[in-house]
Short mmCIF file of C-alpha atoms in Angstrom, two decimals:
data_model
loop_
_atom_site.label_atom_id
_atom_site.label_comp_id
_atom_site.label_asym_id
_atom_site.label_seq_id
_atom_site.Cartn_x
_atom_site.Cartn_y
_atom_site.Cartn_z
CA MET A 214 12.33 -1.87 1.24
CA ASN A 215 8.86 -0.47 0.65
CA ILE A 216 9.11 3.24 -0.01
CA LEU A 217 5.45 3.64 0.88
CA PHE A 218 5.39 2.13 4.33
CA LYS A 219 2.59 4.66 4.71
CA SER A 220 1.79 6.58 7.81
CA PHE A 221 -0.69 6.00 10.63
CA LYS A 222 -3.33 3.60 9.23
CA PHE A 223 -1.78 3.69 5.75
CA ILE A 224 -0.13 0.40 6.59
CA ASN A 225 1.87 -1.54 4.04
CA VAL A 226 5.26 -3.23 3.62
CA VAL A 227 6.58 -5.40 0.86
CA PHE A 228 9.23 -8.05 1.57
CA LEU A 229 7.06 -11.03 0.72
CA SER A 230 7.33 -14.74 -0.15
CA PHE A 231 5.49 -17.55 -1.90
CA TYR A 232 3.01 -19.73 -0.05
CA VAL A 233 1.11 -22.77 -1.38
CA ILE A 234 -2.67 -22.38 -1.27
CA ALA A 235 -5.66 -24.66 -1.77
CA HIS A 236 -9.27 -23.68 -1.08
CA ALA A 237 -10.63 -20.35 0.13
CA LYS A 238 -12.09 -19.93 3.58
CA GLU A 239 -15.87 -19.68 3.49
CA ASN A 240 -16.08 -16.49 5.51
CA GLU A 241 -13.81 -14.50 3.23
CA GLN A 242 -14.37 -12.77 -0.07
CA ALA A 243 -11.90 -11.48 -2.62
CA PHE A 244 -11.27 -7.72 -2.64
CA LEU A 245 -11.54 -7.90 -6.41
CA TRP A 246 -13.08 -6.05 -9.39
CA GLN A 247 -13.26 -6.66 -13.14
CA VAL A 248 -13.04 -4.16 -16.02
CA GLN A 249 -13.65 -5.21 -19.62
CA ASN A 250 -13.19 -3.42 -22.92
CA LYS A 251 -14.00 -5.51 -26.01
CA HIS A 252 -11.34 -8.23 -26.10
CA ILE A 253 -9.44 -7.24 -22.93
CA THR A 254 -10.17 -7.92 -19.26
CA VAL A 255 -8.41 -6.25 -16.34
CA TYR A 256 -8.81 -7.62 -12.82
CA LEU A 257 -8.19 -5.21 -9.92
CA ALA A 258 -7.12 -6.94 -6.71
CA GLY A 259 -6.61 -5.09 -3.44
CA SER A 260 -3.57 -6.15 -1.47
CA ILE A 261 -2.72 -6.02 2.19
CA HIS A 262 1.07 -6.01 2.14
CA ALA A 263 1.50 -7.68 5.52
CA LEU A 264 -0.58 -10.71 6.50
CA ASN A 265 -0.18 -13.82 8.64
CA GLU A 266 -0.63 -17.54 8.17
CA ARG A 267 -4.34 -17.55 8.98
CA HIS A 268 -5.06 -15.58 5.78
CA TYR A 269 -3.98 -18.56 3.70
CA PRO A 270 -5.41 -20.25 1.72
CA LEU A 271 -6.70 -17.23 -0.21
CA PRO A 272 -10.21 -16.91 -1.60
CA GLN A 273 -10.42 -18.85 -4.87
CA ALA A 274 -11.53 -15.80 -6.85
CA TYR A 275 -8.01 -14.33 -6.62
CA LEU A 276 -6.51 -17.49 -8.06
CA ASP A 277 -9.08 -17.76 -10.83
CA ALA A 278 -8.46 -14.16 -11.93
CA TYR A 279 -4.70 -14.69 -11.86
CA GLN A 280 -4.98 -17.88 -13.93
CA LYS A 281 -7.14 -16.12 -16.55
CA SER A 282 -4.59 -13.33 -16.92
CA ASP A 283 -1.60 -13.18 -19.25
CA ASN A 284 0.22 -10.57 -17.16
CA LEU A 285 0.69 -9.71 -13.50
CA VAL A 286 0.72 -5.96 -12.82
CA VAL A 287 1.98 -4.49 -9.53
CA GLU A 288 2.63 -0.99 -8.28
CA LEU A 289 6.36 -1.68 -8.29
CA ASN A 290 8.28 -4.95 -8.58
CA VAL A 291 10.38 -4.57 -5.45
CA ASN A 292 12.11 -7.89 -6.12
CA LYS A 293 13.90 -6.33 -9.09
CA LEU A 294 15.03 -3.07 -7.50
CA ASP A 295 18.70 -2.16 -7.68
CA PRO A 296 19.76 -1.67 -4.01
CA TYR A 297 22.30 1.01 -4.92
CA ILE A 298 19.81 3.07 -6.92
CA SER A 299 17.13 2.61 -4.26
CA GLN A 300 19.40 3.76 -1.48
CA SER A 301 20.64 6.71 -3.50
CA LEU A 302 17.10 7.93 -4.13
CA ILE A 303 16.15 7.54 -0.49
CA GLN A 304 19.27 9.30 0.73
CA SER A 305 18.54 12.25 -1.55
CA LYS A 306 15.22 12.90 0.20
CA MET A 307 15.60 11.64 3.75
CA TRP A 308 17.47 14.46 5.54
CA LEU A 309 16.35 17.84 6.79
CA PRO A 310 18.38 20.89 5.73
CA VAL A 311 21.62 21.48 7.62
CA ASN A 312 21.12 22.92 11.12
CA GLN A 313 17.44 21.87 11.24
CA THR A 314 15.96 19.11 13.38
CA LEU A 315 12.50 17.76 14.13
CA GLU A 316 12.73 19.35 17.58
CA LYS A 317 11.86 22.64 15.88
CA TYR A 318 8.57 21.34 14.47
CA LEU A 319 7.14 18.68 16.81
CA SER A 320 4.90 19.37 19.79
CA LYS A 321 6.24 18.53 23.24
CA ASN A 322 4.06 15.41 23.46
CA ALA A 323 5.19 14.21 20.05
CA LEU A 324 8.83 14.90 20.86
CA ASP A 325 8.54 12.97 24.12
CA ALA A 326 6.99 10.07 22.19
CA LEU A 327 9.82 10.22 19.66
CA LYS A 328 12.39 10.05 22.46
CA ASP A 329 10.57 7.06 23.93
CA PHE A 330 10.57 5.35 20.53
CA ASN A 331 14.27 6.09 20.16
CA ILE A 332 14.97 4.24 23.41
CA ARG A 333 12.75 1.28 22.56
CA ASN A 334 14.08 0.96 19.03
CA LYS A 335 17.70 1.56 20.08
CA SER A 336 18.07 4.28 17.46
CA GLU A 337 20.61 7.09 17.25
CA TYR A 338 18.62 10.08 18.48
CA GLU A 339 20.82 12.72 16.89
CA LYS A 340 20.39 11.02 13.53
CA LEU A 341 16.66 10.41 14.03
CA ILE A 342 15.80 14.07 14.64
CA ARG A 343 17.67 15.09 11.50
CA MET A 344 15.46 12.91 9.28
CA ARG A 345 12.52 14.24 7.34
CA PRO A 346 9.17 13.25 8.83
CA TRP A 347 8.27 10.71 6.14
CA MET A 348 11.41 8.71 6.86
CA VAL A 349 10.74 8.61 10.59
CA ILE A 350 7.21 7.39 9.81
CA GLU A 351 8.80 4.55 7.84
CA GLN A 352 10.78 3.56 10.91
CA LEU A 353 7.76 3.81 13.20
CA THR A 354 5.69 1.59 10.92
CA GLY A 355 8.45 -1.00 10.72
CA TYR A 356 8.69 -1.03 14.50
CA GLN A 357 4.90 -1.40 14.85
CA LEU A 358 4.81 -4.30 12.43
CA LYS A 359 7.39 -6.18 14.50
CA GLN A 360 5.05 -5.97 17.50
CA THR A 361 2.29 -7.86 15.66
CA GLN A 362 1.76 -11.34 14.22
CA PHE A 363 1.69 -9.92 10.71
CA LYS A 364 4.60 -10.61 8.42
CA ALA A 365 5.75 -8.67 5.41
CA ASP A 366 6.74 -11.91 3.70
CA LEU A 367 3.11 -13.09 3.67
CA GLY A 368 1.59 -10.14 1.81
CA LEU A 369 -0.73 -10.64 -1.15
CA ASP A 370 1.25 -8.83 -3.83
CA GLN A 371 4.46 -10.66 -3.05
CA TYR A 372 2.58 -13.96 -3.12
CA PHE A 373 1.57 -13.29 -6.70
CA LEU A 374 4.98 -11.88 -7.61
CA GLN A 375 6.55 -15.15 -6.54
CA MET A 376 3.88 -17.12 -8.39
CA ALA A 377 4.41 -15.12 -11.59
CA GLU A 378 8.15 -15.65 -11.41
CA LYS A 379 7.58 -19.38 -10.97
CA ASN A 380 5.13 -19.47 -13.90
CA ASN A 381 7.27 -17.22 -16.13
CA LYS A 382 4.32 -14.83 -16.39
CA PRO A 383 5.24 -11.28 -17.47
CA ILE A 384 5.34 -8.76 -14.60
CA LEU A 385 4.45 -5.16 -15.40
CA GLU A 386 4.67 -2.07 -13.18
CA LEU A 387 2.29 0.85 -12.73
CA GLU A 388 4.92 3.15 -11.22
CA THR A 389 8.63 3.75 -10.96
CA LEU A 390 10.68 3.81 -7.79
CA GLU A 391 11.19 7.54 -8.17
CA GLN A 392 7.46 8.15 -8.45
CA GLN A 393 6.79 6.20 -5.26
CA ILE A 394 9.48 7.98 -3.28
CA THR A 395 8.38 11.38 -4.56
CA ALA A 396 4.74 10.74 -3.66
CA ILE A 397 5.54 10.64 0.05
CA ALA A 398 8.87 12.49 0.36
CA ASP A 399 7.66 15.54 -1.60
CA SER A 400 4.24 15.79 0.03
CA PRO A 401 3.77 19.11 1.90
CA PHE A 402 6.07 19.37 4.91
CA HIS A 403 3.35 20.51 7.31
CA SER A 404 1.32 17.44 6.34
CA GLN A 405 4.30 15.17 6.96
CA ILE A 406 4.69 16.70 10.42
CA ALA A 407 0.99 16.14 11.14
CA ALA A 408 1.28 12.53 9.96
CA LEU A 409 4.34 11.97 12.13
CA GLU A 410 2.55 13.32 15.20
CA VAL A 411 -0.43 11.04 14.54
CA SER A 412 1.91 8.08 14.00
CA LEU A 413 3.68 8.78 17.29
CA SER A 414 0.36 9.03 19.13
CA GLN A 415 -0.70 5.64 17.69
CA LEU A 416 2.62 3.90 18.22
CA ASP A 417 1.18 1.41 20.73
CA ASP A 418 -2.03 0.77 18.80
CA LYS A 419 -1.47 -2.86 17.86
CA ASP A 420 -5.01 -3.55 16.66
CA TYR A 421 -5.25 -1.16 13.69
CA LEU A 422 -3.78 -3.60 11.17
CA GLU A 423 -6.13 -6.34 12.34
CA LYS A 424 -9.05 -3.96 11.86
CA MET A 425 -7.89 -3.02 8.38
CA VAL A 426 -7.49 -6.65 7.40
CA ASN A 427 -10.98 -7.42 8.69
CA TYR A 428 -12.48 -4.92 6.22
CA TRP A 429 -10.33 -6.42 3.47
CA GLU A 430 -11.41 -9.98 4.28
CA ARG A 431 -15.07 -8.96 4.15
CA ALA A 432 -14.52 -7.08 0.86
CA ASP A 433 -15.77 -3.88 2.47
CA PRO A 434 -14.08 -0.97 0.63
CA VAL A 435 -16.41 1.59 2.19
CA GLY A 436 -15.61 0.44 5.71
CA LEU A 437 -11.89 0.34 4.98
CA TYR A 438 -11.84 3.85 3.55
CA ASN A 439 -13.90 5.29 6.42
CA PHE A 440 -11.65 3.58 8.97
CA VAL A 441 -8.56 5.15 7.43
CA TYR A 442 -10.10 8.51 6.63
CA GLN A 443 -11.20 9.15 10.22
CA ASP A 444 -7.66 10.35 10.91
CA VAL A 445 -8.03 13.02 8.22
CA VAL A 446 -11.42 14.09 9.59
CA GLN A 447 -9.85 14.55 13.01
CA ASN A 448 -6.74 16.24 11.61
CA PRO A 449 -7.31 18.02 8.26
CA ASN A 450 -3.58 18.73 7.95
CA LEU A 451 -3.23 15.10 6.89
CA GLY A 452 -5.29 15.80 3.77
CA PRO A 453 -2.42 16.83 1.47
CA MET A 454 -0.51 13.64 2.28
CA MET A 455 -3.64 11.56 1.68
CA LYS A 456 -4.02 13.25 -1.71
CA SER A 457 -0.39 12.63 -2.63
CA LEU A 458 -0.34 9.00 -1.47
CA LEU A 459 -3.75 7.99 -2.79
CA ASP A 460 -5.70 10.36 -5.02
CA ASP A 461 -2.85 11.56 -7.25
CA ARG A 462 -1.39 8.09 -7.62
CA ASN A 463 -4.81 6.56 -8.27
CA LYS A 464 -5.25 8.87 -11.23
CA SER A 465 -1.83 8.03 -12.63
CA MET A 466 -2.32 4.29 -12.17
CA ALA A 467 -5.76 4.45 -13.80
CA ASP A 468 -4.14 6.16 -16.80
CA VAL A 469 -1.76 3.21 -17.21
CA ILE A 470 -4.57 0.67 -16.76
CA ALA A 471 -6.58 2.48 -19.45
CA LEU A 472 -3.66 1.87 -21.83
CA TYR A 473 -3.93 -1.86 -21.11
CA LEU A 474 -7.65 -1.75 -21.82
CA ASN A 475 -7.03 -0.14 -25.21
CA GLN A 476 -4.49 -2.61 -26.60
CA PRO A 477 -5.18 -3.54 -30.25
CA ILE A 478 -6.82 -6.87 -31.06
CA SER A 479 -3.47 -8.15 -32.31
CA ARG A 480 -2.12 -7.81 -28.76
CA ARG A 481 -4.98 -9.40 -26.88
CA ASN A 482 -4.03 -9.74 -23.22
CA ASN A 483 -5.72 -9.98 -19.85
CA TYR A 484 -4.17 -8.31 -16.81
CA PHE A 485 -4.22 -9.19 -13.11
CA VAL A 486 -3.50 -5.90 -11.33
CA VAL A 487 -2.52 -6.00 -7.65
CA VAL A 488 -2.39 -2.70 -5.76
CA GLY A 489 -2.67 -1.68 -2.12
CA ALA A 490 -6.29 -2.14 -1.01
CA LEU A 491 -6.65 1.55 -0.11
CA HIS A 492 -6.20 2.44 -3.79
CA LEU A 493 -9.49 0.64 -4.45
CA THR A 494 -11.47 2.62 -1.88
CA GLY A 495 -12.98 6.07 -1.62
CA PRO A 496 -14.37 8.69 -4.01
CA ASN A 497 -11.12 8.93 -5.99
CA SER A 498 -10.30 5.22 -6.15
CA ILE A 499 -8.81 3.60 -9.24
CA GLN A 500 -12.27 2.22 -10.08
CA LYS A 501 -13.80 5.71 -9.90
CA GLN A 502 -11.05 7.07 -12.10
CA LEU A 503 -11.73 4.36 -14.68
CA GLU A 504 -15.47 4.97 -14.52
CA ARG A 505 -14.82 8.64 -15.27
CA LYS A 506 -13.03 7.47 -18.41
CA GLY A 507 -16.17 5.59 -19.44
CA TYR A 508 -15.34 2.06 -18.32
CA PHE A 509 -17.76 -0.21 -16.44
CA VAL A 510 -16.18 -1.65 -13.28
CA GLN A 511 -17.82 -4.72 -11.75
CA PRO A 512 -17.14 -6.03 -8.21
CA LEU A 513 -16.43 -9.77 -8.06
CA PHE A 514 -17.80 -10.16 -4.54
CA LYS A 515 -21.28 -10.11 -3.09
CA LYS A 516 -22.50 -6.55 -3.01
CA GLU A 517 -24.09 -6.96 0.39
CA SER A 518 -20.58 -7.35 1.80
CA ILE A 519 -20.01 -3.61 1.40
CA ASN A 520 -23.08 -2.58 3.40
#
């Protein structure tokens, strides 16, 4: 289970599988950057965690960077999670306090939409309204994904996880399960409510993932960020959740990546880092965080693709 299913246009799921690839399609570029420090190279690859068959084969640049790297680095290796520990952590943060329900906080339109979703998804309404907003957003996103041609088992990060396991390449993690759960579950409650209302209003929007993937295919981080951020512009209450899900985590992940870049010469290693594409967009992206630390970050795609 992906703890960061991510609300509204913060799409992403993670049950993924290995696919054989050959040559990249000519009209696609790799959402990929390179950072070097003396004897160490870090590649930063943006992942869409749910794709479909037409996105394979991948652009060759992804494969070249992976082959040049000694380690695969992901946000979290979901293939190695302990189901009992995962469920325990989720359960500890998924319920509203006793005698509280979402009916107290949602607008009439949002509550009507939630009831409609409950019918379509064949959920237990009494249980649904007792969940914290972030958990309901998880369910909404899972439902939306099922209505599309995108599959969680064809996502980019899982593709490389399966490849690394096959190649016996070390797999490192930027975060822990607890950090990921906390990032969304402990974001301000009013922001979670705002995100839930936006998610409910966009429940039947089946094109948003296709639009996101289009920016990713074109290696257009500016377009991708602006597409996502328009929700925050229209509803500033989403800002605190955006900060928790992206900005705060970007800073923490950049701190870990900086440690890789400063390994001693005796431990020379290159790293292929795969994170959600949104983490590589915007004014507080991982690249920007690294640049603030003094590193030079170079895009490995044609710069005109971001215009």
